[in-house]
Amino acid sequence: AMEDVSAKFVSQKISRTRWRPPPAAALQPPDVFATGSWDNEDNRISLWSADDLGNVGLNGEYHGEPHLLCDIQHNGDVMDMQFLDQERIVVASSTGTVTIFRHHQNNQTLSANHRWERAHYHVDQDTSCGGAACTGVVCNNPEIVTVGEDGRINLFRADQKDAVRTIDNADSSTLHAVTFLRTTEILTVNSIGQLKIWDLRQQRNEPSQIFSLAGDRVPLHCVDRHPNQQHIVATGGQDGMLSIWDIRQGTMPVSLLNAHEAEMWEVHFHPSNPDHLFTCSEDGSLWHWDASTNVSEKPSFLHQGGRSTTYLSHTTINQSVVSAWLSNDPTKDRMEITNLIPNQTLSVNSLDVLGPCLVYGTDAEAIYVNRQLFA
Amino acid sequence: AAVPTQVVPGADPSARQLCFAWGPAEVLVCETRFGRAGGSLSRSRSRSQCRSRSRALTGSVADTGEGAPGSSRVFVVRRDQDIYIQTLRKLFNESHGIFMGLQRSEEELPGKARKAQLVQVSKNYRSVIRACMEDMHQAAVSTRDPALQGQYSTQVSILSAMELIWNLCEILFVEAAAAGPLLLRLLDWVRLHVCDVDSMVREVLSSESPSKHKLFWNVVDVFVLQGRMDEARHLLSKEVTANPTSMNMYKILDDLMKKMPMPSLGNTQTLTELELKWQHWHEECQRFLQDGTFASNPHMESICKILVGDEDAILEKKELMTTWYHFLVTRLLYSHPTVKPMELRFYAQSSMDLFLGGESSPEPLDMILMAAFEFEMHQVIKECSIVLSNWWFVAHLTDLLDHCKLLQSHNLYFGSNMREFLLLEYASGLFSHHSLWQLGVDYFDHCPEFGRVYLELHIERIPLNTEQKALKVLRICEQRQMHEQVRSICKIMAMKALRNNRLGSALSWSIRAKDAAFATLISDRFLKDYCERGCFSDLDLIDNLGPSMLLSDRLTFLGKYREFHRLYGEKRFPEAARLLLTLMTAHIAPCSFWMTLLTDALPLLEQKEIIFSAEQTYELMRCLEDLTAGNADKQKFQEDDVETTKVEMLRLALARNLARVIVKEGTVEGS
């Protein structure tokens, strides 16, 4: 419920929010997250503690707002960000630079640990600056893959000075996001509605597979892969549409779901509960998609509380897979969608889910933490 | 009041003549080459940026110039200084949400519910101001830099003054409290804002034996002056246990204080009932005073004098009230508890005169509060606009009052009303800020007269450093059908991409804007690249043009021409040949490209099997002749050896193909 959400105005527009991964085998929910800002004269990477123990109520409910642990100046807009491990965060900059920041937990400071200057750049000699925005980064320690407005794909290793592999002009349009499909394969989405698979073992500078939206080539802005069923991929587009792809077959999405009214900036399957999916958008909304819902079993009181809950029916093509995201049984094939922010006006640029916790950041310069997502 | 002047530090009109250029949120002040006493003719070399500072509620700052002679400078004078204060960004962002909620709120609610809604909105605005004040206070406490500390403290006092004014406006205008409840609200207002005595109260209350504290009676007086009767009685009871001789006196005073009739918020008593009760109580107090009941204890006597509303006795406690408006409210409490809103102005004026007593002159804040007590809303807004260093306050307050239907269309000489004028100023300030421009959009949206024009002018000035930012600006324009701006943004982005040799990106930007001319330009670049390199770049894009191919003829050609190459590569020669011919005969291909197309036909003509039919060959020949004839007057083909050879080779190939096809077609038909 909305009461469980704590907000904090931070005087900077937030472009990315990320939970710090908990130590292996840890059972407690995440307590620290990182944010990156954009469009400020002075952009920052900040680490926040969401676990304000001093403010826990009698029944253990959570009241406190997140408080700042430490922050550090960042050159350019933060375009994307991901934790490499518990201590290191990889940050993609609008200047084309990729930086690893290290969080020193003993004295609560951040420092730049390693930097690949101008990992993304334009080749033309006429323009003096040359740097091209790095739009996406994904890590699988120690490997780091970045994509950019220059259509370039870089493969770095956290411990190596130079790029392990670079694919120049991998895409003639802008690459907007990247994620790992398997250890050696990555997925990219671009500004002409294409989803591509790249096999980094192959020396060929071409994608191993290209998927594409039909009709108008609406740009795709984000991509995430189902954590357990690797063939299921979700992407979000400029028109706010959610596309579900089955990369084992076809070249077009399995289903297209009408979603937001403007750019979908991020899409995330819940890492341990992948029947749940979360999307956020330029239109100021954040949607929780629950594909586990069987409508007949759900009592009607779910509609209360001013949330806009809609049931939407799939248009699925594929029948062979047993997955909530691909099934098309017309009687069961319904999804419960809840907008978690009823009255927001400015863009929700980023979200991250881990365990029972959701964190998101907006252009209204606020960060929000919900620690009882499934309550 | 005189209009406060703002001095631009460094600009010295006595040394040089200055000129001005007015922008939407900034003023440029330039030093001209014309000096006052013989100007020098140097070019402008240095460029310094300064922000004029007007300190809220205190006046303005003067500074002496340090302009080096010989160089001309440009000063950028920003009008909304507070926009640049980091901590206030919280105020701007959070109040934006409240503002949007108010614009969306239902005006059709029944009177009472609507008023409750508006009062809630007003309270929300105030709580944001208070939260901000708290942050600013924290910042002031935690910083070690004395300059910064001073800055924060100034901001705290400005925010505190804003909240004080807003709260009074809320009581008088938004809630429009009636006689009776009005006094209660004003008491709350004074209790909330006169905090100078709070530390004294805390000190006495926390001491071991409060009644022995030297400030004991001061604190009792503070409670009485603020109408906090229960607290005053509680404290008094401590004195009497320590000093039993005054027991009788205490009991009488305590009884008087207990019995004091107060207005109620509910409808439990009528105003006449209250007045009757109060009159009775007042006479009782006076009787005890005249009897000399308290004569032996000056402290209790002075309290009783306050209870009967003795102005001199109240004024004696000037230091404990600190402000004239506290004095006003105390006076009302003990002399005119059923004061009507419209009578406030008389008491306010005389309270101020009595309190200041000619010793000091009223400050801007006093004038603003006085204007509020006089129900001169426009005067309040005007004074605040002059005195405060931000537009936030007046813009939001005026908008709220406008929603209360309190501002009759007060048209300004330049056409829009005051609400809109102030919102435009505020939003323009937001747009001049590096990051806050996004908030400004929604404010412009709610300015029916000029909002659109302002937005159009401002949105084009947003620097587009990444595609992501461009997409955000573009979305704003598209949602508002601002076609001109959509085109311009896409063109800027397409040009940037083109300069960076990102033809694919460039093309997708012009497709987004449906800019046919630019799509043609980019297609030509693709074709030129092809002619130079003999292969296509960006195949992933060209192969996937889809319906966007129809945007421009040249793009269609590019797509089709690439299709020809694909067919050729897949050895689907007859289809490739048909497509190639259509490109020329249907005039899809630009004439400049015909020679390339005809050259592309060469290998097809040389294939073992016959691909072009007789009819197709004739058409190819006509194309070639059209091309050479069209170019004959330019003498191009005759001069260029390579071109001449090409034409000769083509003619030969065509003739041979025709010969083969005639034989073949004749054979096939004959058999």
Short mmCIF file of C-alpha atoms in Angstrom, two decimals, chain B residues 31 141 232 235 407 421 460 483 573:
data_model
loop_
_atom_site.label_atom_id
_atom_site.label_comp_id
_atom_site.label_asym_id
_atom_site.label_seq_id
_atom_site.Cartn_x
_atom_site.Cartn_y
_atom_site.Cartn_z
CA GLU B 31 28.84 48.23 -21.66
CA VAL B 141 23.81 24.43 12.00
CA ALA B 232 -0.42 30.09 33.02
CA LEU B 235 2.65 27.71 36.59
CA LEU B 407 -9.21 37.95 -7.33
CA PHE B 421 1.51 37.15 -15.05
CA GLU B 460 13.77 25.82 -27.99
CA HIS B 483 4.77 20.79 -34.52
CA PHE B 573 18.20 -11.96 -61.42
#
